[in-house]
mmCIF file of C-alpha atoms in Angstrom:
data_model
loop_
_atom_site.group_PDB
_atom_site.id
_atom_site.type_symbol
_atom_site.label_atom_id
_atom_site.label_comp_id
_atom_site.label_asym_id
_atom_site.label_seq_id
_atom_site.Cartn_x
_atom_site.Cartn_y
_atom_site.Cartn_z
ATOM 1 C CA MET A 263 65.609 193.499 44.634
ATOM 2 C CA GLN A 264 63.392 192.603 41.537
ATOM 3 C CA SER A 265 62.276 196.341 41.200
ATOM 4 C CA GLY A 266 65.952 197.112 40.490
ATOM 5 C CA THR A 267 66.757 194.455 38.158
ATOM 6 C CA MET A 268 63.408 195.408 35.871
ATOM 7 C CA HIS A 269 64.732 199.340 36.119
ATOM 8 C CA THR A 270 68.011 197.749 34.535
ATOM 9 C CA ASN A 271 66.273 195.660 31.902
ATOM 10 C CA TYR A 272 64.405 198.277 30.610
ATOM 11 C CA LYS A 273 67.567 200.540 30.340
ATOM 12 C CA VAL A 274 69.393 197.717 28.270
ATOM 13 C CA ILE A 275 66.248 197.745 26.000
ATOM 14 C CA VAL A 276 65.793 201.466 25.295
ATOM 15 C CA TYR A 277 69.483 201.231 24.827
ATOM 16 C CA ALA A 278 69.358 198.648 22.288
ATOM 17 C CA VAL A 279 66.217 200.451 20.670
ATOM 18 C CA PHE A 280 68.200 203.510 20.399
ATOM 19 C CA LEU A 281 71.479 201.854 18.268
ATOM 20 C CA ILE A 282 68.801 200.038 16.076
ATOM 21 C CA SER A 283 67.509 203.753 15.418
ATOM 22 C CA ILE A 284 71.117 204.650 14.626
ATOM 23 C CA LEU A 285 71.370 201.967 12.375
ATOM 24 C CA CYS A 286 68.239 202.441 10.436
ATOM 25 C CA SER A 287 68.924 206.233 10.068
ATOM 26 C CA SER A 288 72.757 206.733 9.338
ATOM 27 C CA THR A 289 73.940 203.651 7.386
ATOM 28 C CA LEU A 290 72.867 201.970 4.128
ATOM 29 C CA TYR A 291 71.337 199.182 5.500
ATOM 30 C CA CYS A 292 68.155 199.108 7.685
ATOM 31 C CA ALA A 293 65.443 197.163 9.137
ATOM 32 C CA ILE A 294 67.094 194.507 11.271
ATOM 33 C CA ASN A 295 65.721 190.988 10.285
ATOM 34 C CA LYS A 296 64.477 188.032 12.512
ATOM 35 C CA ASN A 297 68.456 187.216 12.833
ATOM 36 C CA ASP A 298 70.129 190.518 13.532
ATOM 37 C CA ALA A 299 72.992 189.949 11.404
ATOM 38 C CA HIS A 300 70.717 189.500 8.207
ATOM 39 C CA ILE A 301 70.100 192.752 6.425
ATOM 40 C CA TYR A 302 67.300 194.350 4.229
ATOM 41 C CA PHE A 303 68.610 196.640 1.946
ATOM 42 C CA ASN A 304 66.959 199.813 1.442
ATOM 43 C CA GLY A 305 69.517 202.013 -0.375
ATOM 44 C CA LYS A 306 69.851 204.804 2.409
ATOM 45 C CA ASN A 307 73.200 206.258 2.604
ATOM 46 C CA LEU A 308 74.765 204.680 -0.373
ATOM 47 C CA THR A 309 78.020 206.491 -0.429
ATOM 48 C CA LYS A 310 79.495 204.661 2.516
ATOM 49 C CA ALA A 311 79.587 201.521 0.415
ATOM 50 C CA THR A 312 80.791 203.142 -2.464
ATOM 51 C CA THR A 313 84.448 202.569 -3.484
ATOM 52 C CA ASN A 314 84.257 205.452 -6.030
ATOM 53 C CA ASP A 315 81.780 207.246 -8.621
ATOM 54 C CA ASP A 316 81.746 204.068 -10.582
ATOM 55 C CA ILE A 317 81.470 201.181 -8.020
ATOM 56 C CA LEU A 318 78.941 200.390 -5.735
ATOM 57 C CA ASP A 319 80.458 197.559 -3.428
ATOM 58 C CA LEU A 320 77.732 195.859 -1.418
ATOM 59 C CA SER A 321 79.226 192.097 -1.651
ATOM 60 C CA ALA A 322 79.626 190.171 1.619
ATOM 61 C CA MET A 323 77.146 192.046 3.469
ATOM 62 C CA ASN A 324 74.477 189.520 4.571
ATOM 63 C CA ILE A 325 71.911 191.217 2.375
ATOM 64 C CA THR A 326 68.572 189.258 2.335
ATOM 65 C CA GLY A 327 66.150 191.338 0.078
ATOM 66 C CA ILE A 328 66.407 194.669 -1.757
ATOM 67 C CA ALA A 329 63.695 196.997 -1.329
ATOM 68 C CA PRO A 330 61.892 198.945 -4.082
ATOM 69 C CA GLY A 331 63.577 201.697 -5.263
ATOM 70 C CA ALA A 332 66.569 201.174 -3.280
ATOM 71 C CA PHE A 333 68.966 202.232 -6.392
ATOM 72 C CA ALA A 334 66.958 205.346 -6.847
ATOM 73 C CA ASP A 335 69.118 208.193 -8.241
ATOM 74 C CA ASN A 336 72.386 206.503 -8.920
ATOM 75 C CA ASP A 337 72.723 206.496 -12.632
ATOM 76 C CA ALA A 338 76.451 207.266 -12.097
ATOM 77 C CA VAL A 339 77.053 203.799 -10.844
ATOM 78 C CA LYS A 340 78.791 201.648 -13.432
ATOM 79 C CA ILE A 341 79.807 198.351 -11.477
ATOM 80 C CA LEU A 342 77.543 196.689 -8.917
ATOM 81 C CA ARG A 343 78.633 194.338 -6.757
ATOM 82 C CA LEU A 344 76.169 192.255 -4.704
ATOM 83 C CA ASN A 345 77.796 188.955 -4.671
ATOM 84 C CA GLU A 346 78.092 186.651 -1.634
ATOM 85 C CA ASN A 347 75.071 187.758 -0.074
ATOM 86 C CA LEU A 348 71.575 186.021 0.897
ATOM 87 C CA LEU A 349 69.544 186.821 -1.462
ATOM 88 C CA VAL A 350 66.692 184.559 -2.720
ATOM 89 C CA THR A 351 64.702 186.137 -5.119
ATOM 90 C CA LEU A 352 64.903 189.314 -7.426
ATOM 91 C CA SER A 353 61.525 191.258 -8.018
ATOM 92 C CA SER A 354 60.260 193.670 -10.518
ATOM 93 C CA ALA A 355 62.646 196.280 -11.432
ATOM 94 C CA THR A 356 64.987 195.744 -8.310
ATOM 95 C CA PHE A 357 67.425 197.625 -10.263
ATOM 96 C CA ARG A 358 65.212 200.549 -11.208
ATOM 97 C CA GLY A 359 67.616 203.732 -11.214
ATOM 98 C CA LEU A 360 71.013 202.254 -12.394
ATOM 99 C CA ASN A 361 70.321 203.687 -15.887
ATOM 100 C CA HIS A 362 74.115 203.356 -16.728
ATOM 101 C CA VAL A 363 75.200 200.132 -14.851
ATOM 102 C CA LYS A 364 77.118 198.190 -17.197
ATOM 103 C CA HIS A 365 78.253 195.223 -14.513
ATOM 104 C CA ILE A 366 76.086 193.400 -12.207
ATOM 105 C CA ASN A 367 77.946 190.561 -9.950
ATOM 106 C CA LEU A 368 75.375 188.555 -7.654
ATOM 107 C CA MET A 369 77.772 185.439 -7.611
ATOM 108 C CA GLY A 370 77.193 183.116 -4.420
ATOM 109 C CA ASN A 371 73.730 184.064 -3.339
ATOM 110 C CA LEU A 372 70.890 181.611 -2.618
ATOM 111 C CA ILE A 373 68.751 183.083 -5.709
ATOM 112 C CA GLU A 374 66.170 180.660 -6.888
ATOM 113 C CA GLN A 375 63.928 183.069 -8.836
ATOM 114 C CA LEU A 376 63.992 185.934 -10.902
ATOM 115 C CA ASP A 377 61.072 187.975 -11.826
ATOM 116 C CA ASP A 378 60.397 188.423 -15.584
ATOM 117 C CA ASN A 379 61.377 192.319 -15.066
ATOM 118 C CA ALA A 380 64.086 191.619 -12.542
ATOM 119 C CA PHE A 381 66.659 193.252 -14.731
ATOM 120 C CA SER A 382 64.477 195.770 -16.456
ATOM 121 C CA PHE A 383 65.595 199.591 -16.798
ATOM 122 C CA LEU A 384 69.090 198.623 -17.569
ATOM 123 C CA PRO A 385 69.603 199.951 -20.850
ATOM 124 C CA ASP A 386 73.483 199.370 -20.890
ATOM 125 C CA LEU A 387 74.531 196.105 -18.947
ATOM 126 C CA GLU A 388 76.996 194.202 -20.587
ATOM 127 C CA GLU A 389 78.106 191.882 -18.140
ATOM 128 C CA LEU A 390 75.689 189.810 -15.777
ATOM 129 C CA ASP A 391 77.258 187.143 -13.263
ATOM 130 C CA LEU A 392 74.622 184.518 -11.298
ATOM 131 C CA SER A 393 77.199 181.826 -11.061
ATOM 132 C CA ASP A 394 76.663 179.346 -7.777
ATOM 133 C CA ASN A 395 72.947 180.536 -7.246
ATOM 134 C CA SER A 396 70.175 177.982 -7.168
ATOM 135 C CA LEU A 397 68.621 178.869 -10.472
ATOM 136 C CA THR A 398 66.197 176.008 -12.259
ATOM 137 C CA ALA A 399 65.117 178.359 -15.303
ATOM 138 C CA LEU A 400 65.411 181.469 -16.892
ATOM 139 C CA SER A 401 62.033 183.505 -17.455
ATOM 140 C CA PRO A 402 61.221 183.983 -21.183
ATOM 141 C CA GLY A 403 61.217 188.065 -20.208
ATOM 142 C CA ILE A 404 64.906 188.202 -18.956
ATOM 143 C CA PRO A 405 66.884 187.838 -22.114
ATOM 144 C CA LYS A 406 64.435 190.167 -23.744
ATOM 145 C CA SER A 407 65.035 192.930 -21.092
ATOM 146 C CA LEU A 408 69.164 192.628 -21.680
ATOM 147 C CA PRO A 409 69.274 193.743 -25.519
ATOM 148 C CA LYS A 410 73.120 194.921 -24.890
ATOM 149 C CA LEU A 411 74.315 192.074 -22.653
ATOM 150 C CA ARG A 412 77.676 190.535 -23.765
ATOM 151 C CA GLN A 413 78.602 188.296 -21.053
ATOM 152 C CA LEU A 414 76.470 186.001 -19.113
ATOM 153 C CA HIS A 415 77.687 183.691 -16.468
ATOM 154 C CA LEU A 416 75.321 181.064 -15.161
ATOM 155 C CA ASN A 417 78.034 178.254 -13.560
ATOM 156 C CA ALA A 418 76.942 176.130 -10.602
ATOM 157 C CA ASN A 419 73.165 176.773 -10.895
ATOM 158 C CA LYS A 420 70.524 174.005 -11.364
ATOM 159 C CA LEU A 421 69.346 175.174 -15.001
ATOM 160 C CA PHE A 422 66.854 173.340 -16.805
ATOM 161 C CA LEU A 423 67.104 174.594 -20.286
ATOM 162 C CA MET A 424 64.533 174.384 -23.072
ATOM 163 C CA GLU A 425 64.007 175.559 -26.621
ATOM 164 C CA ASN A 426 64.829 179.457 -27.294
ATOM 165 C CA SER A 427 65.928 179.720 -23.790
ATOM 166 C CA PHE A 428 68.413 182.705 -24.789
ATOM 167 C CA VAL A 429 66.149 184.562 -27.378
ATOM 168 C CA GLY A 430 66.567 188.177 -26.807
ATOM 169 C CA LEU A 431 70.431 188.138 -26.227
ATOM 170 C CA GLN A 432 71.473 188.895 -30.138
ATOM 171 C CA ASP A 433 74.649 190.829 -28.872
ATOM 172 C CA LEU A 434 75.477 187.961 -26.372
ATOM 173 C CA GLU A 435 79.442 186.864 -26.756
ATOM 174 C CA LEU A 436 80.144 184.869 -23.845
ATOM 175 C CA LEU A 437 77.753 182.537 -22.014
ATOM 176 C CA GLU A 438 79.082 180.116 -19.148
ATOM 177 C CA LEU A 439 77.091 176.897 -18.058
ATOM 178 C CA THR A 440 79.548 175.220 -16.253
ATOM 179 C CA SER A 441 78.564 172.345 -13.503
ATOM 180 C CA ASN A 442 74.935 172.569 -14.001
ATOM 181 C CA ASN A 443 74.003 168.996 -13.634
ATOM 182 C CA MET A 444 72.637 169.154 -17.189
ATOM 183 C CA PHE A 445 71.813 165.856 -19.146
ATOM 184 C CA ASP A 446 70.577 167.019 -22.169
ATOM 185 C CA LEU A 447 70.847 169.963 -24.920
ATOM 186 C CA TYR A 448 67.564 170.478 -26.534
ATOM 187 C CA ASP A 449 66.940 171.360 -29.985
ATOM 188 C CA GLY A 450 66.639 175.181 -30.488
ATOM 189 C CA VAL A 451 67.927 175.753 -26.948
ATOM 190 C CA PHE A 452 70.797 178.229 -28.433
ATOM 191 C CA ASN A 453 68.529 180.029 -30.700
ATOM 192 C CA GLY A 454 68.925 183.543 -30.975
ATOM 193 C CA LEU A 455 72.687 183.829 -29.905
ATOM 194 C CA ASP A 456 74.053 184.955 -33.338
ATOM 195 C CA ASN A 457 77.089 186.699 -32.071
ATOM 196 C CA LEU A 458 77.983 184.247 -29.537
ATOM 197 C CA LYS A 459 82.050 183.193 -29.709
ATOM 198 C CA HIS A 460 82.495 181.541 -26.226
ATOM 199 C CA LEU A 461 80.433 178.669 -25.053
ATOM 200 C CA ASP A 462 81.399 177.036 -21.769
ATOM 201 C CA LEU A 463 79.688 173.581 -20.753
ATOM 202 C CA TYR A 464 82.169 172.334 -18.972
ATOM 203 C CA GLY A 465 81.365 169.901 -16.082
ATOM 204 C CA ASN A 466 77.906 168.627 -17.126
ATOM 205 C CA LYS A 467 76.099 165.452 -17.526
ATOM 206 C CA ILE A 468 76.092 165.590 -21.102
ATOM 207 C CA SER A 469 75.662 161.849 -22.608
ATOM 208 C CA GLU A 470 75.333 162.770 -26.345
ATOM 209 C CA LEU A 471 75.248 165.373 -29.141
ATOM 210 C CA ARG A 472 72.450 165.524 -31.237
ATOM 211 C CA LYS A 473 72.799 166.250 -35.180
ATOM 212 C CA ASP A 474 72.227 170.212 -35.589
ATOM 213 C CA ILE A 475 72.317 171.185 -31.912
ATOM 214 C CA PHE A 476 74.767 173.890 -32.511
ATOM 215 C CA GLN A 477 73.954 174.855 -36.020
ATOM 216 C CA ASN A 478 72.881 178.528 -35.061
ATOM 217 C CA LEU A 479 76.267 179.416 -33.943
ATOM 218 C CA ARG A 480 77.540 180.493 -36.696
ATOM 219 C CA LYS A 481 80.308 182.773 -35.167
ATOM 220 C CA LEU A 482 81.742 180.568 -32.223
ATOM 221 C CA GLN A 483 85.153 180.313 -31.719
ATOM 222 C CA GLU A 484 85.379 178.277 -28.720
ATOM 223 C CA LEU A 485 83.195 175.137 -27.656
ATOM 224 C CA ASP A 486 84.319 173.505 -23.913
ATOM 225 C CA LEU A 487 82.428 170.244 -23.669
ATOM 226 C CA SER A 488 85.008 168.845 -21.352
ATOM 227 C CA GLU A 489 84.093 166.591 -18.199
ATOM 228 C CA ASN A 490 80.855 165.592 -19.395
ATOM 229 C CA ILE A 491 79.842 161.836 -19.886
ATOM 230 C CA ILE A 492 79.693 162.264 -23.686
ATOM 231 C CA TRP A 493 79.776 158.700 -25.397
ATOM 232 C CA LEU A 494 77.751 159.480 -28.530
ATOM 233 C CA ILE A 495 78.454 162.193 -31.103
ATOM 234 C CA HIS A 496 75.790 162.220 -33.955
ATOM 235 C CA GLU A 497 76.568 162.837 -37.574
ATOM 236 C CA GLY A 498 76.448 166.714 -38.077
ATOM 237 C CA ALA A 499 76.394 167.576 -34.355
ATOM 238 C CA PHE A 500 79.047 170.454 -35.501
ATOM 239 C CA GLN A 501 77.365 171.424 -38.528
ATOM 240 C CA GLY A 502 77.102 175.013 -38.745
ATOM 241 C CA LEU A 503 80.212 176.095 -36.622
ATOM 242 C CA LYS A 504 82.169 177.342 -39.362
ATOM 243 C CA SER A 505 83.801 179.702 -37.376
ATOM 244 C CA LEU A 506 84.897 177.281 -34.530
ATOM 245 C CA GLU A 507 88.701 177.743 -33.503
ATOM 246 C CA TYR A 508 89.141 175.299 -30.291
ATOM 247 C CA LEU A 509 87.072 172.458 -29.169
ATOM 248 C CA TRP A 510 87.323 170.646 -25.778
ATOM 249 C CA LEU A 511 85.922 167.037 -25.642
ATOM 250 C CA ASN A 512 88.548 165.643 -22.972
ATOM 251 C CA GLY A 513 87.571 164.214 -19.958
ATOM 252 C CA ASN A 514 84.346 162.204 -21.371
ATOM 253 C CA GLN A 515 83.158 158.766 -22.352
ATOM 254 C CA LEU A 516 84.219 158.404 -26.224
ATOM 255 C CA SER A 517 85.226 154.995 -26.851
ATOM 256 C CA THR A 518 84.563 154.960 -30.737
ATOM 257 C CA LEU A 519 85.533 157.725 -33.257
ATOM 258 C CA GLU A 520 85.320 155.911 -36.609
ATOM 259 C CA ASP A 521 82.252 158.387 -38.308
ATOM 260 C CA ALA A 522 83.994 160.186 -41.204
ATOM 261 C CA LYS A 523 81.616 163.176 -41.094
ATOM 262 C CA ILE A 524 81.569 163.322 -37.286
ATOM 263 C CA PHE A 525 83.838 166.644 -37.443
ATOM 264 C CA GLN A 526 82.479 167.504 -40.389
ATOM 265 C CA GLY A 527 82.234 171.495 -41.167
ATOM 266 C CA LEU A 528 85.052 172.344 -38.918
ATOM 267 C CA ARG A 529 87.064 174.328 -41.391
ATOM 268 C CA LYS A 530 88.633 176.538 -39.339
ATOM 269 C CA LEU A 531 89.420 174.358 -36.238
ATOM 270 C CA LYS A 532 92.876 175.049 -34.569
ATOM 271 C CA THR A 533 92.916 172.648 -31.624
ATOM 272 C CA LEU A 534 90.672 169.684 -30.787
ATOM 273 C CA TYR A 535 91.156 168.256 -26.997
ATOM 274 C CA LEU A 536 90.547 164.457 -26.980
ATOM 275 C CA HIS A 537 92.938 163.198 -24.092
ATOM 276 C CA HIS A 538 91.516 161.567 -21.422
ATOM 277 C CA ASN A 539 88.675 159.412 -23.124
ATOM 278 C CA PRO A 540 88.681 155.694 -23.251
ATOM 279 C CA ILE A 541 88.974 155.519 -27.228
ATOM 280 C CA SER A 542 89.609 151.893 -28.584
ATOM 281 C CA VAL A 543 88.454 152.198 -31.829
ATOM 282 C CA LEU A 544 89.884 155.180 -33.987
ATOM 283 C CA ASP A 545 89.545 155.554 -37.721
ATOM 284 C CA PHE A 546 91.565 158.578 -39.220
ATOM 285 C CA ASN A 547 89.054 159.462 -41.868
ATOM 286 C CA CYS A 548 87.356 161.322 -39.105
ATOM 287 C CA PHE A 549 89.658 163.790 -39.094
ATOM 288 C CA ARG A 550 89.613 164.328 -42.688
ATOM 289 C CA ASN A 551 88.085 167.474 -42.969
ATOM 290 C CA LEU A 552 90.332 169.189 -39.930
ATOM 291 C CA ARG A 553 92.488 170.949 -42.392
ATOM 292 C CA SER A 554 95.036 172.831 -40.176
ATOM 293 C CA ALA A 555 94.459 171.352 -36.522
ATOM 294 C CA THR A 556 96.318 170.067 -33.861
ATOM 295 C CA ILE A 557 94.706 167.009 -32.236
ATOM 296 C CA GLU A 558 95.442 166.199 -28.835
ATOM 297 C CA PRO A 559 93.938 162.732 -28.449
ATOM 298 C CA GLY A 560 95.431 160.979 -24.775
ATOM 299 C CA PHE A 561 94.487 157.747 -26.239
ATOM 300 C CA ARG A 562 94.660 154.904 -23.785
ATOM 301 C CA ILE A 563 96.743 151.893 -25.542
ATOM 302 C CA ASN A 564 96.665 148.669 -24.711
ATOM 303 C CA ASN A 565 97.316 145.288 -26.802
ATOM 304 C CA LYS A 566 93.540 145.222 -27.584
ATOM 305 C CA ILE A 567 93.327 148.405 -29.072
ATOM 306 C CA ILE A 568 91.569 148.722 -32.661
ATOM 307 C CA MET A 569 92.759 151.093 -35.385
ATOM 308 C CA ASN A 570 90.371 151.028 -38.425
ATOM 309 C CA ILE A 571 92.878 152.397 -40.890
ATOM 310 C CA SER A 572 93.357 149.731 -43.404
ATOM 311 C CA ASP A 573 92.880 152.199 -46.401
ATOM 312 C CA PHE A 574 95.901 154.156 -46.744
ATOM 313 C CA ILE A 575 94.908 157.718 -45.596
ATOM 314 C CA LYS A 576 95.762 160.935 -47.057
ATOM 315 C CA THR A 577 94.492 163.510 -44.729
ATOM 316 C CA SER A 578 95.006 167.677 -44.966
ATOM 317 C CA ILE A 579 96.122 167.628 -41.069
ATOM 318 C CA SER A 580 99.075 169.852 -41.328
ATOM 319 C CA LYS A 581 99.710 169.117 -37.606
ATOM 320 C CA TYR A 582 99.508 166.056 -35.475
ATOM 321 C CA THR A 583 100.221 165.807 -31.786
ATOM 322 C CA CYS A 584 99.672 162.674 -29.646
ATOM 323 C CA ALA A 585 100.077 162.492 -25.687
ATOM 324 C CA PHE A 586 99.326 158.826 -24.776
ATOM 325 C CA GLU A 587 98.409 158.147 -21.292
ATOM 326 C CA ASN A 588 99.897 154.853 -20.715
ATOM 327 C CA TYR A 589 103.367 153.726 -21.858
ATOM 328 C CA ASN A 590 103.437 150.407 -19.921
ATOM 329 C CA GLU A 591 102.493 148.458 -22.636
ATOM 330 C CA PRO A 592 104.346 149.591 -25.910
ATOM 331 C CA TYR A 593 101.741 149.129 -28.750
ATOM 332 C CA THR A 594 103.288 148.442 -32.298
ATOM 333 C CA CYS A 595 101.911 148.666 -35.534
ATOM 334 C CA HIS A 596 102.963 148.121 -39.198
ATOM 335 C CA ILE A 597 100.451 150.210 -40.977
ATOM 336 C CA ASN A 598 102.031 153.502 -41.805
ATOM 337 C CA ILE A 599 100.320 157.011 -42.368
ATOM 338 C CA THR A 600 101.450 159.800 -44.816
ATOM 339 C CA LEU A 601 100.257 163.323 -43.660
ATOM 340 C CA THR A 602 99.886 166.034 -46.105
ATOM 341 C CA ASP A 603 99.276 169.813 -46.194
ATOM 342 C CA ALA A 604 96.234 171.573 -47.768
ATOM 343 C CA ASN A 605 98.538 171.508 -51.002
ATOM 344 C CA ASN A 606 98.830 167.808 -50.995
ATOM 345 C CA GLU A 607 102.414 167.703 -50.177
ATOM 346 C CA LYS A 608 103.858 165.028 -47.706
ATOM 347 C CA ILE A 609 104.733 166.076 -44.730
ATOM 348 C CA ARG A 610 106.197 162.792 -43.270
ATOM 349 C CA LYS A 611 105.580 159.190 -43.300
ATOM 350 C CA PHE A 612 105.794 157.223 -40.434
ATOM 351 C CA GLY A 613 104.345 153.793 -38.466
ATOM 352 C CA ILE A 614 102.196 153.933 -35.275
ATOM 353 C CA SER A 615 104.761 152.395 -33.475
ATOM 354 C CA ASP A 616 106.612 155.718 -34.156
ATOM 355 C CA LEU A 617 104.129 157.752 -31.993
#
């Protein structure tokens, strides 16, 4: 009886080995890991994962590692999808052979570390998505190996960024750094981003903006700082942003706006978002340099509000929009404001009680 059982078990083992050998020889993933649901990608028979000549889709396949040379002889691929896998690290020259790839999606892995040369041999790469990983830093060699990169998505990581973190990405136009738990923006962190147009810092823990922190971003058009904990903006914080059109400061902890130079330099600003801030002290002089901006403050109005507008103000704001959050306690004020356009033509005169 025991002999028969052993013979049956032997047949099962042989059959299992046979199945694994078939997987390793005829599919694109080989070398079953300790957990047979995890896959080590070695690049065999890539055509089975390719939706067309341009796209190689390896997303959500439980891939834990990529063998050296796995992408050899695949220079026709333009888009590589490796999102939603189990990758922890990317070693040197991981993507060698993808000579013409333009987009790589690595979102939703477990990546903690990138080798300095992880993205070498990608001369045409334009977009890289590393969102929703566990990155804490960018090695200096990574930006320098991606000279043509235009979009970099680094949302939902654990990044600690120091001076010159992005030097080498001179063609970058979009940088997303949302939800990284960043507490501070260090001097020179955005050095080298001469062509950046969109910077997204939504949902971090930034508490203050220091002078000249954005000074080198002369082509920046959109800056999102919403949903941080910003309570202090130093004079000259936005100096140098001569092309900025949209600025999101909503959802922060700003309680005072009374520095006349706080928004200095934002000559092209179209919209300033200030709603969901506990603003109680407001000096309209701080908007003096905004020539044609729409302002959406969403101030919390109550009977204790202080508005430092004792001086009669003439401003060049051509449009002003208020979206107060609380109408329960009507606030009245008898100080009048006159808004004028860029030609100093009066638009209209009203009391704050009209807002």
